[in-house]
Tab-separated table of C-alpha atoms in Angstrom:
chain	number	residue	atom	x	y	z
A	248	UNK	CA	80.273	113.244	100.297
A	249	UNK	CA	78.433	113.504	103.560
A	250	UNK	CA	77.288	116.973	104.456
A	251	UNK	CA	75.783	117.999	108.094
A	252	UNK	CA	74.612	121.039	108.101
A	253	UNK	CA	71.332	123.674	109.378
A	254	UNK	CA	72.184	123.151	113.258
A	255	UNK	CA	69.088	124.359	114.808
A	256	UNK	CA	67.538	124.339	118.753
A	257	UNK	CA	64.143	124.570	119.157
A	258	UNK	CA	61.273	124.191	121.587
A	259	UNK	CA	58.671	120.944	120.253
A	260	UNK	CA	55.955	119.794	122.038
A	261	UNK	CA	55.400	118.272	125.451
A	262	UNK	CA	58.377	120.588	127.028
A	263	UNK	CA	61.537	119.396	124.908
A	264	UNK	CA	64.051	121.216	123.219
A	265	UNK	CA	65.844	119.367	120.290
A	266	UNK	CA	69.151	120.389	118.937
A	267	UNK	CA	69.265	119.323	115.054
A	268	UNK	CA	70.905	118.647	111.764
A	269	UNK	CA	70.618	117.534	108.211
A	270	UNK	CA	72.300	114.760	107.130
A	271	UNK	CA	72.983	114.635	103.193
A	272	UNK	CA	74.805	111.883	101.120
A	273	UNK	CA	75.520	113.780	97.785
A	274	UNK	CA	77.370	110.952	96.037
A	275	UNK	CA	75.303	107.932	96.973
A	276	UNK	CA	72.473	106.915	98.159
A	277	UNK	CA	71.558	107.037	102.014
A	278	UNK	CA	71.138	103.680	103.273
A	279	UNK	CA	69.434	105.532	106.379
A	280	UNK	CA	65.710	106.133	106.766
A	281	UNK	CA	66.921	109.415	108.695
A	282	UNK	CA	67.400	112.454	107.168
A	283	UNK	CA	68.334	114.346	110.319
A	284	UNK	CA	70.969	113.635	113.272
A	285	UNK	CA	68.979	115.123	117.039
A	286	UNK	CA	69.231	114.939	120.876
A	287	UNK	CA	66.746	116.551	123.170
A	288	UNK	CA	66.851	117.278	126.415
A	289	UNK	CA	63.850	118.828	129.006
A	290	UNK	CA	63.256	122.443	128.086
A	291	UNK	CA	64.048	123.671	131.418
A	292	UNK	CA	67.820	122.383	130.753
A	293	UNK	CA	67.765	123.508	126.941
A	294	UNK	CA	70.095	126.466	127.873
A	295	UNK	CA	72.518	123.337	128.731
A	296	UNK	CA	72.611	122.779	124.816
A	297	UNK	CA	75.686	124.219	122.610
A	298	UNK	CA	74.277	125.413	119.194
A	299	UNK	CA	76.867	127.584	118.285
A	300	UNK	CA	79.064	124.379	116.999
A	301	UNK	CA	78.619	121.093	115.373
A	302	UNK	CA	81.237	119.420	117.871
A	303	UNK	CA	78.031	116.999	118.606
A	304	UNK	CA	77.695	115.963	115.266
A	305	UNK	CA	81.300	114.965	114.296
A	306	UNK	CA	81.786	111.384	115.622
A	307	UNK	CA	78.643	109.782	114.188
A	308	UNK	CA	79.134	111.578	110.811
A	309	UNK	CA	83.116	110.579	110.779
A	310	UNK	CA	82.968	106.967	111.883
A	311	UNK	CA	80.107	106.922	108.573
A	312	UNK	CA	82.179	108.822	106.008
A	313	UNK	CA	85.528	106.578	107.309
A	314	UNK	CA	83.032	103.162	106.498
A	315	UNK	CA	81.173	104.313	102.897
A	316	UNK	CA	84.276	105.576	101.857
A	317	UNK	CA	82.953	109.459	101.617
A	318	UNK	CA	84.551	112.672	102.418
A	319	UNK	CA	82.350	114.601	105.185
A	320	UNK	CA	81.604	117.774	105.080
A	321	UNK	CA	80.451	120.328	108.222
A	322	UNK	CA	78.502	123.630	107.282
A	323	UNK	CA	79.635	125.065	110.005
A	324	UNK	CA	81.945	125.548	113.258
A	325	UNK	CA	83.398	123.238	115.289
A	326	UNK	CA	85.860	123.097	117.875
A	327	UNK	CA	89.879	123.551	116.546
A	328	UNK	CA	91.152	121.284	119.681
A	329	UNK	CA	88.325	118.396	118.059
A	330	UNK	CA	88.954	118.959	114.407
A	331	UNK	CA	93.052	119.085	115.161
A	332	UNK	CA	92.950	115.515	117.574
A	333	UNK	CA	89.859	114.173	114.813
A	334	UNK	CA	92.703	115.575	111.803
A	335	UNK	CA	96.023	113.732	113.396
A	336	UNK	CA	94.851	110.888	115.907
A	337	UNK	CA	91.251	110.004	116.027
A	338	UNK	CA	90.982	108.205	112.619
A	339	UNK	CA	94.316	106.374	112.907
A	340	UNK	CA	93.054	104.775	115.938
A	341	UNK	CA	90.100	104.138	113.900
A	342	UNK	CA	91.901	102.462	110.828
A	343	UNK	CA	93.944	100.441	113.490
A	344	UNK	CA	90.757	99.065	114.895
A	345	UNK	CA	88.823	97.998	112.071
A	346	UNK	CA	89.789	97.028	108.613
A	347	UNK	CA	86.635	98.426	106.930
A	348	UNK	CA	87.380	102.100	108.185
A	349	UNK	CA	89.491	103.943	105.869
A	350	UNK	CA	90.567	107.650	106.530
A	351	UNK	CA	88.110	110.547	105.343
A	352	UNK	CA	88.962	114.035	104.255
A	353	UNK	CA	86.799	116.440	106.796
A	354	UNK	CA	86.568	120.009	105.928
A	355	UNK	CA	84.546	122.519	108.064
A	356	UNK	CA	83.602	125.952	107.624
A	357	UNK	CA	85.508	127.547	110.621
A	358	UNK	CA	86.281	127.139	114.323
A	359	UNK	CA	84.449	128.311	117.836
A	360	UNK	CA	86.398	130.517	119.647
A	361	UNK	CA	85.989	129.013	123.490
A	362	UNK	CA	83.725	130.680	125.860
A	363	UNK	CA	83.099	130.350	129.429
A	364	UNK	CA	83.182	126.658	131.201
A	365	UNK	CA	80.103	125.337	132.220
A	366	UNK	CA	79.812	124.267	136.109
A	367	UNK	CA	79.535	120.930	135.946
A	368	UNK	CA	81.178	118.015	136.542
A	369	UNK	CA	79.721	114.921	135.541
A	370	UNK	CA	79.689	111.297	135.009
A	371	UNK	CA	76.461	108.792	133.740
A	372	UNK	CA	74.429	107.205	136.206
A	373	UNK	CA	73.538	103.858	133.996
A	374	UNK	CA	73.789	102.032	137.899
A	375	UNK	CA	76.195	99.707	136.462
A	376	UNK	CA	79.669	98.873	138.352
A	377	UNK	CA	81.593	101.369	136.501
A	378	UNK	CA	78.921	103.987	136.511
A	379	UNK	CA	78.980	103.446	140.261
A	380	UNK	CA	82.295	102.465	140.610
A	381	UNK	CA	83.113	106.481	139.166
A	382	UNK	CA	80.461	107.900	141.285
A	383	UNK	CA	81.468	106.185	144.543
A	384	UNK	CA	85.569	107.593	143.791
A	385	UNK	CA	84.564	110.836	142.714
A	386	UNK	CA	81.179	112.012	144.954
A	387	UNK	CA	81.569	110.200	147.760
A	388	UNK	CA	85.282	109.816	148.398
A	389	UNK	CA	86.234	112.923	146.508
A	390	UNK	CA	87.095	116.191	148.340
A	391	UNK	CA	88.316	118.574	145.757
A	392	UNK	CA	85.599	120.400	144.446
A	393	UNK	CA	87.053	120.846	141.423
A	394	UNK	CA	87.288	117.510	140.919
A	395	UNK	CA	83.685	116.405	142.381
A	396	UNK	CA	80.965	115.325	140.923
A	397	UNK	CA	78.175	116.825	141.257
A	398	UNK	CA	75.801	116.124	137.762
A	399	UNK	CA	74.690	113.034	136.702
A	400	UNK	CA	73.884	112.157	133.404
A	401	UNK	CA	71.652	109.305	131.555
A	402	UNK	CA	71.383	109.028	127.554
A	403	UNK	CA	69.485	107.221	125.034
A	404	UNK	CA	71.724	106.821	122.585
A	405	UNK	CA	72.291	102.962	121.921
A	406	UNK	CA	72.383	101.394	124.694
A	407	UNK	CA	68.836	100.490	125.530
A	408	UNK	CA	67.952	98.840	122.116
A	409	UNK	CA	67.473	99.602	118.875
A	410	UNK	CA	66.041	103.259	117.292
A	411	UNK	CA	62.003	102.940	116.548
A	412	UNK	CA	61.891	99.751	118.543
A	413	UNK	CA	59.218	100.500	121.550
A	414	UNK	CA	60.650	98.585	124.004
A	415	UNK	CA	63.682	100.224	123.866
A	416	UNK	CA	62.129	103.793	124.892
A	417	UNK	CA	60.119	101.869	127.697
A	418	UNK	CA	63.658	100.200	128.870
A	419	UNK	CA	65.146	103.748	128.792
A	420	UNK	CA	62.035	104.969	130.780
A	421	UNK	CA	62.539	102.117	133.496
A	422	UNK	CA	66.554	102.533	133.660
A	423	UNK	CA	65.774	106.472	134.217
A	424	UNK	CA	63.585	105.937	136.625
A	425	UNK	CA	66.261	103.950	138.732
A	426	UNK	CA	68.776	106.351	137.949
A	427	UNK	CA	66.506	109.254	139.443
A	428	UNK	CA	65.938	107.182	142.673
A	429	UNK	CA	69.797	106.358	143.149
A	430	UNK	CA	70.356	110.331	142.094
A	431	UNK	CA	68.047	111.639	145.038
A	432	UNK	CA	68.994	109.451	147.561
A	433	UNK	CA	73.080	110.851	146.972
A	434	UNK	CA	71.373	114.339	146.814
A	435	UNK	CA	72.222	115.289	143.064
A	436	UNK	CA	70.445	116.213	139.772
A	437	UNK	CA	70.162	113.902	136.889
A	438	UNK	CA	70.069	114.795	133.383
A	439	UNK	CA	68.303	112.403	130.750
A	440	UNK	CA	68.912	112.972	126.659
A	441	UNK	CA	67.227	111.429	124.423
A	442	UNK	CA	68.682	111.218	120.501
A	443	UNK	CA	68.550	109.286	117.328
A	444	UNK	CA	71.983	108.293	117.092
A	445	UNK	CA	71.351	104.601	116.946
A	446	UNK	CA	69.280	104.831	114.140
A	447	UNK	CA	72.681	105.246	112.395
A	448	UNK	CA	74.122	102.936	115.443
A	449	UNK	CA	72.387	99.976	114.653
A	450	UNK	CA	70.836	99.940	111.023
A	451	UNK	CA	73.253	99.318	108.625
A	452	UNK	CA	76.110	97.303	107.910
A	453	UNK	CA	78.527	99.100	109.253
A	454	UNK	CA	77.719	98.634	112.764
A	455	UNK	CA	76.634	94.921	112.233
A	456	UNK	CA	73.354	93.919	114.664
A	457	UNK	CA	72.218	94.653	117.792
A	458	UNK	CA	73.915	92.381	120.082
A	459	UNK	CA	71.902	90.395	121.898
A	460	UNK	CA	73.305	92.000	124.877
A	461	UNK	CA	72.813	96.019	125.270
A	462	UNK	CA	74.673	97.770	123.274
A	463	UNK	CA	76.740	97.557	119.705
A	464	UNK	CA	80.285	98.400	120.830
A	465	UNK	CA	81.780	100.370	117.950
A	466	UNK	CA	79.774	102.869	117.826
A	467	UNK	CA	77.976	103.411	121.040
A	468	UNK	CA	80.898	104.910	122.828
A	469	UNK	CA	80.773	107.782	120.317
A	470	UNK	CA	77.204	108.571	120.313
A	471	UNK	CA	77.545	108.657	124.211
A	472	UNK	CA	80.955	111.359	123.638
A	473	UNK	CA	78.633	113.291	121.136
A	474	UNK	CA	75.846	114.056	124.100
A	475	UNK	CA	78.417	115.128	126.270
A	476	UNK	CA	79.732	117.540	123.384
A	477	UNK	CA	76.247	118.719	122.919
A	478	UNK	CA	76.347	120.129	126.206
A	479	UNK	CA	79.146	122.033	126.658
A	480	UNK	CA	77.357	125.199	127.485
A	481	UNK	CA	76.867	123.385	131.137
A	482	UNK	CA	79.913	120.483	131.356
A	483	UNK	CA	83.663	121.279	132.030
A	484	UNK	CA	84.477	118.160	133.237
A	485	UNK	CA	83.069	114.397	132.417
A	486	UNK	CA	84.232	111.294	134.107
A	487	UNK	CA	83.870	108.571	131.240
A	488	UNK	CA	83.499	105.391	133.317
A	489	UNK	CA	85.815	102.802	131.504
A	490	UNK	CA	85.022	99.159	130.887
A	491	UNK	CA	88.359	97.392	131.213
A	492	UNK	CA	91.256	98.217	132.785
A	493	UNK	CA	94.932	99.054	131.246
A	494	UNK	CA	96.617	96.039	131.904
A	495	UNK	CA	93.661	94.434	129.986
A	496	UNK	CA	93.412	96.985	127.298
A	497	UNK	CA	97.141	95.785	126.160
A	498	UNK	CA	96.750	92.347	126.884
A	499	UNK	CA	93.373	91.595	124.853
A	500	UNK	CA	93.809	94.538	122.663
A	501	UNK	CA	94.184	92.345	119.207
A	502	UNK	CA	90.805	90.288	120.693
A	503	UNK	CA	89.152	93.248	120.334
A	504	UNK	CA	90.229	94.639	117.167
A	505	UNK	CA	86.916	95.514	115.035
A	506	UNK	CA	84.754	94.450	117.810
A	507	UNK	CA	84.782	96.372	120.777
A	508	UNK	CA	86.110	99.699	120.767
A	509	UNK	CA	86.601	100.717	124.730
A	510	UNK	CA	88.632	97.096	125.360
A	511	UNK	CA	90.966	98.162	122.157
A	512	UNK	CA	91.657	101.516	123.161
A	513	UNK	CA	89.428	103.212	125.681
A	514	UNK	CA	92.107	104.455	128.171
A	515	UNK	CA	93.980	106.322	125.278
A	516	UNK	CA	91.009	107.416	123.141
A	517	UNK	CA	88.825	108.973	125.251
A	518	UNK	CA	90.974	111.879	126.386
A	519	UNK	CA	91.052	113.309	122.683
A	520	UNK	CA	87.485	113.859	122.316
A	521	UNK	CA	87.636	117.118	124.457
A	522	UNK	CA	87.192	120.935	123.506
A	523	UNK	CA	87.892	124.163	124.382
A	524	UNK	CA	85.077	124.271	126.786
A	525	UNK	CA	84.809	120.713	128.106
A	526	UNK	CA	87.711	118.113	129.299
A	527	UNK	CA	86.394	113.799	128.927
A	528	UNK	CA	88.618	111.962	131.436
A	529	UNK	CA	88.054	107.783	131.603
A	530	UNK	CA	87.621	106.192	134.836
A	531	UNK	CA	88.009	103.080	136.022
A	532	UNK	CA	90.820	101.658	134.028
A	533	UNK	CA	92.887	101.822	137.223
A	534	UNK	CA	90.916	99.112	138.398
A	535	UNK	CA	89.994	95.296	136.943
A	536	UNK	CA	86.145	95.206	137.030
A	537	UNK	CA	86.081	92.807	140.207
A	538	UNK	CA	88.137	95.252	142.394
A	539	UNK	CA	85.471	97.953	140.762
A	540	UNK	CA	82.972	95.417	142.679
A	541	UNK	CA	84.932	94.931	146.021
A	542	UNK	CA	85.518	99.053	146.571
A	543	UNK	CA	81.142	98.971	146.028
A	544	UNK	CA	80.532	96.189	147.228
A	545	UNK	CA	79.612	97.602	150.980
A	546	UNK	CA	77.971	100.926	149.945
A	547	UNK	CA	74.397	101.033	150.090
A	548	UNK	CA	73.145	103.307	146.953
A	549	UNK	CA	75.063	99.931	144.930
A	550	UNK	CA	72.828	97.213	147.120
A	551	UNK	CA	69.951	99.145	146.502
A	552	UNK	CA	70.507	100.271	142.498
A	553	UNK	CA	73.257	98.063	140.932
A	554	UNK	CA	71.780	97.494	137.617
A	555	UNK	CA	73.664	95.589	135.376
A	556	UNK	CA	71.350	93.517	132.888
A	557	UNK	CA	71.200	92.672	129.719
A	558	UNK	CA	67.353	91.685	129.860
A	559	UNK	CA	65.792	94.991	128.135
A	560	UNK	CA	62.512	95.112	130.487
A	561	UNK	CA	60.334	98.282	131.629
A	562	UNK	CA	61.504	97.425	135.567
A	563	UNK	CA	64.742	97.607	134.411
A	564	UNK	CA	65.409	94.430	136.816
A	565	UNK	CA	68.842	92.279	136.956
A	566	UNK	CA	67.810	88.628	135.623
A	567	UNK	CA	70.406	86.555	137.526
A	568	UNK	CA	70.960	84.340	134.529
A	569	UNK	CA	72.490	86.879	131.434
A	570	UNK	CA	76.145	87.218	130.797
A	571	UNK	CA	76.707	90.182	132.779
A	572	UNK	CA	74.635	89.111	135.502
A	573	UNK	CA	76.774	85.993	135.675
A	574	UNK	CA	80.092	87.722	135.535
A	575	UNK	CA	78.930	90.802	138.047
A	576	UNK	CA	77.234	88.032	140.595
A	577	UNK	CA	80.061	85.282	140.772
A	578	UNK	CA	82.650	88.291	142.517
A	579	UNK	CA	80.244	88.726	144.781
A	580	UNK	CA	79.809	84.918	145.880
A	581	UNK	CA	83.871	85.006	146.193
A	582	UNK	CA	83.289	87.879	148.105
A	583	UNK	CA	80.852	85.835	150.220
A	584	UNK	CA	78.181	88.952	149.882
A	585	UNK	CA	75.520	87.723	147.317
A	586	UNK	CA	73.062	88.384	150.180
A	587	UNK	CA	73.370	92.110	150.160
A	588	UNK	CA	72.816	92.165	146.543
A	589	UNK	CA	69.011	89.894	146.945
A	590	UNK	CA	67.054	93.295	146.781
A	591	UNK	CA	68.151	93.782	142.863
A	592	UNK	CA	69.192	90.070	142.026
A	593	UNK	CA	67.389	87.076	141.051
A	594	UNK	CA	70.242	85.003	143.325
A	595	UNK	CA	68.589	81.590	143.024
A	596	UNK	CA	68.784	81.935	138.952
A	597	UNK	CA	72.241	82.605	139.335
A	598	UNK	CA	72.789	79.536	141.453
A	599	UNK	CA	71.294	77.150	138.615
A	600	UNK	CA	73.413	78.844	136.259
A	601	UNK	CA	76.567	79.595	138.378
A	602	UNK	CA	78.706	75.663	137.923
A	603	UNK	CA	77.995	76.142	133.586
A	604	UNK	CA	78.912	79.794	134.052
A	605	UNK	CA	82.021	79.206	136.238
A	606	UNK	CA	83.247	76.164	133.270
A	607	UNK	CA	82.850	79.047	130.725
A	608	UNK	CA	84.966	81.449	132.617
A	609	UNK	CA	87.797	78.703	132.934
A	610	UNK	CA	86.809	77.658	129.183
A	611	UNK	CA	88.297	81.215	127.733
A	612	UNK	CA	90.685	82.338	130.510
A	613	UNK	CA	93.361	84.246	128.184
A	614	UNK	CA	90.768	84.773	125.971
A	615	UNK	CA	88.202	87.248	127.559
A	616	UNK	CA	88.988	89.811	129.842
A	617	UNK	CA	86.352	89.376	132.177
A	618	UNK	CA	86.595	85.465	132.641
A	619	UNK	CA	90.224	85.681	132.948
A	620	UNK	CA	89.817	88.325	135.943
A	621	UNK	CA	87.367	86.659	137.287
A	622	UNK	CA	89.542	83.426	137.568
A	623	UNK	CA	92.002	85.449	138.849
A	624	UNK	CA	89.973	86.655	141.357
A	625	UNK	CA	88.963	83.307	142.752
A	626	UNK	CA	92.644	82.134	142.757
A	627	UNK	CA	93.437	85.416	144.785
A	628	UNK	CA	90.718	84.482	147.489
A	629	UNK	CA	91.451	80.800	147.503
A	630	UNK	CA	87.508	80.141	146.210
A	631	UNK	CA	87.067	76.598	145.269
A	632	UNK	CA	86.034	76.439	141.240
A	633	UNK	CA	85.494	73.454	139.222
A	634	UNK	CA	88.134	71.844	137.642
A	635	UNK	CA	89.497	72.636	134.398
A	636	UNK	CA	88.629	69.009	132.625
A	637	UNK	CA	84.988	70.279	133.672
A	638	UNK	CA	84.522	73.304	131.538
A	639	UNK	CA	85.898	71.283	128.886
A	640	UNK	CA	83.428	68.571	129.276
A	641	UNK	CA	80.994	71.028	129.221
A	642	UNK	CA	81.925	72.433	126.238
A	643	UNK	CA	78.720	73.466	123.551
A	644	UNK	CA	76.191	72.705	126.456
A	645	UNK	CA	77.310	76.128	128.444
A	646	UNK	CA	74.812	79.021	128.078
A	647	UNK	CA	76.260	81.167	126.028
């Protein structure tokens, strides 16, 4: 059994406050160096923190128990709405997505009545296209104000590399500090958590390596839902910016299967990790990822901040020559504006790299979501690629 239990806050040193628990494997041994699961946040936002539940510390735990086979066990409260949707829905979409998951029996001492909302409405502010994408829809063109943003939100949870690696706190550290720029120039406060989440993220089997892109897709989505639960004493409404949109969700849904977790199911799974206090809607699946690009494309915060990178650096800085450089830059050359994008692109590495990048897009159109939109996209604007016989002749000598 897994057991999480002792939720404490507290003030530490250098002006955090960390919200904590134990972590106990009672019939096995932990393959985890960790013995605790903990976010922090500055102390003058520690109020922001919920320590009257363990909603926080449900995912991580669960997706653990449901791969070593163990039931789990919280010492505590948590919210009925979580524990119901975790109970009936949440681990069959689980088992569905990857063979090694089985279901787990999850017991918990009782349930948190709901309290007051919180007064925020939020979304991250990673500067990537959907981060911005969700921003640009929902601060600038929004005018309901229950609807509007107006938090934004940056965690360490997994994305930025793996737990105890140094460079991973420095890229963290560099992606913050564009996040803070973009946040003050659009005139709203940004939020940064940091946590230990990918310690059990990326260090075990489970969870298989860090990718040599940023982030391991299983589990990072719930670490990022477990921050937002952690601050429900401040959040009633969260914009989860979604990766791929719901034409590709059910088209490359059985690509994904065990892999990546938001191109399986993101547009249905997402809206049952919610509470009493605090509603998770995802973004962005109402658009592909290059139409994401075209409604940004103009705006200045995005010329100025679009971050998108899988290079983990302390400037934070887009490459020109990574996968996700390559797939964000060639919309913008069929959009004929790779010039407004110079100040945060490396545009003549792209150029060396754009003909072997274009052959790989035509190499696995059908068979990844963002190649196939991205041919799409050039057959919608009548841009010239290469042939098809290219990419094959190319094939093995591509950069990927």
């Amino acid at each position: 059994m897994i057991e999480i239990s002792n939720l404490r806050k507290y003030h530490m040193g250098g002006g955090i406050v960390r919200l904590e628990v134990d972590v106990n494997f009672t019939d096995m041994i932990s393959p985890y160096p960790e013995k605790t699961i903990y976010l922090e946040i500055d102390k003058a936002h520690g109020d922001m923190l919920v320590d009257d539940n363990y909603d926080a510390f449900v995912l991580i735990p669960l997706y653990l128990a449901m791969y070593h086979k163990q039931d789990l066990h919280i010492c505590g409260n948590v919210s009925k709405k979580l524990y119901q949707n975790v109970k009936w829905y949440i681990q069959k979409i689980l088992c569905d997505f990857a063979n090694d998951l089985s279901p787990a029996k999850l017991t918990v001492d009782g349930f948190t009545s709901a309290k007051p909302k919180g007064n925020l409405i939020g979304t991250g502010i990673s500067c990537g296209v959907d981060s911005l994408s969700t921003i640009y829809d929902h601060f600038v063109r929004e005018t309901d104000p229950e609807y509007r943003i107006n938090a934004l939100f940056l965690f360490n949870c997994g994305a930025h590399g793996t737990f105890g690696d140094p460079l991973t706190y420095a890229t963290f550290q560099g992606r913050s500090r564009r996040a803070v720029l973009a946040a003050n120039e659009l005139g709203l406060p940004v939020y940064l958590m940091n946590t230990n989440f990918h310690m059990f993220i990326h260090k075990n089997d489970a969870t298989h390596t860090f990718k040599s892109g940023n982030d391991n897709t299983r589990l990072l989505f719930l670490a990022s839902y477990s921050c937002i639960l952690a601050l429900q004493n401040a959040i009633f409404r969260y914009y989860m910016s979604g990766g791929v949109s719901y034409s590709e969700i059910k088209r490359f849904e059985n690509l994904s299967r065990g892999d990546d977790l938001a191109e399986f199911c993101e547009s249905y799974f997402v809206p049952l990790i919610q509470t009493e206090r605090t509603e998770l809607i995802v973004d962005g699946c109402q658009y592909r990822r290059v139409e994401k690009l075209q409604n940004i494309s103009d705006w200045e915060i995005a010329q100025k901040y679009l971050n998108v990178c899988w290079g983990r650096v302390e400037n934070a800085a887009n490459c020109g020559r990574c996968p996700k450089c390559l797939r964000t830059l060639l919309p913008l050359e069929i959009l004929g504006k790779l010039d407004k994008f110079s100040r945060v692109f490396n545009i003549e590495q792209y150029k060396m790299n754009s003909f072997a990048y274009k052959s790989h897009c035509l190499q696995n159109y059908g068979k990844d979501p963002f190649a196939t939109e991205n041919i799409d996209f050039a057959k919608e604007h009548n841009f010239p690629m290469p042939k098809k016989i290219e990419g094959f002749l190319l094939n093995g000598k591509v950069l990927f």
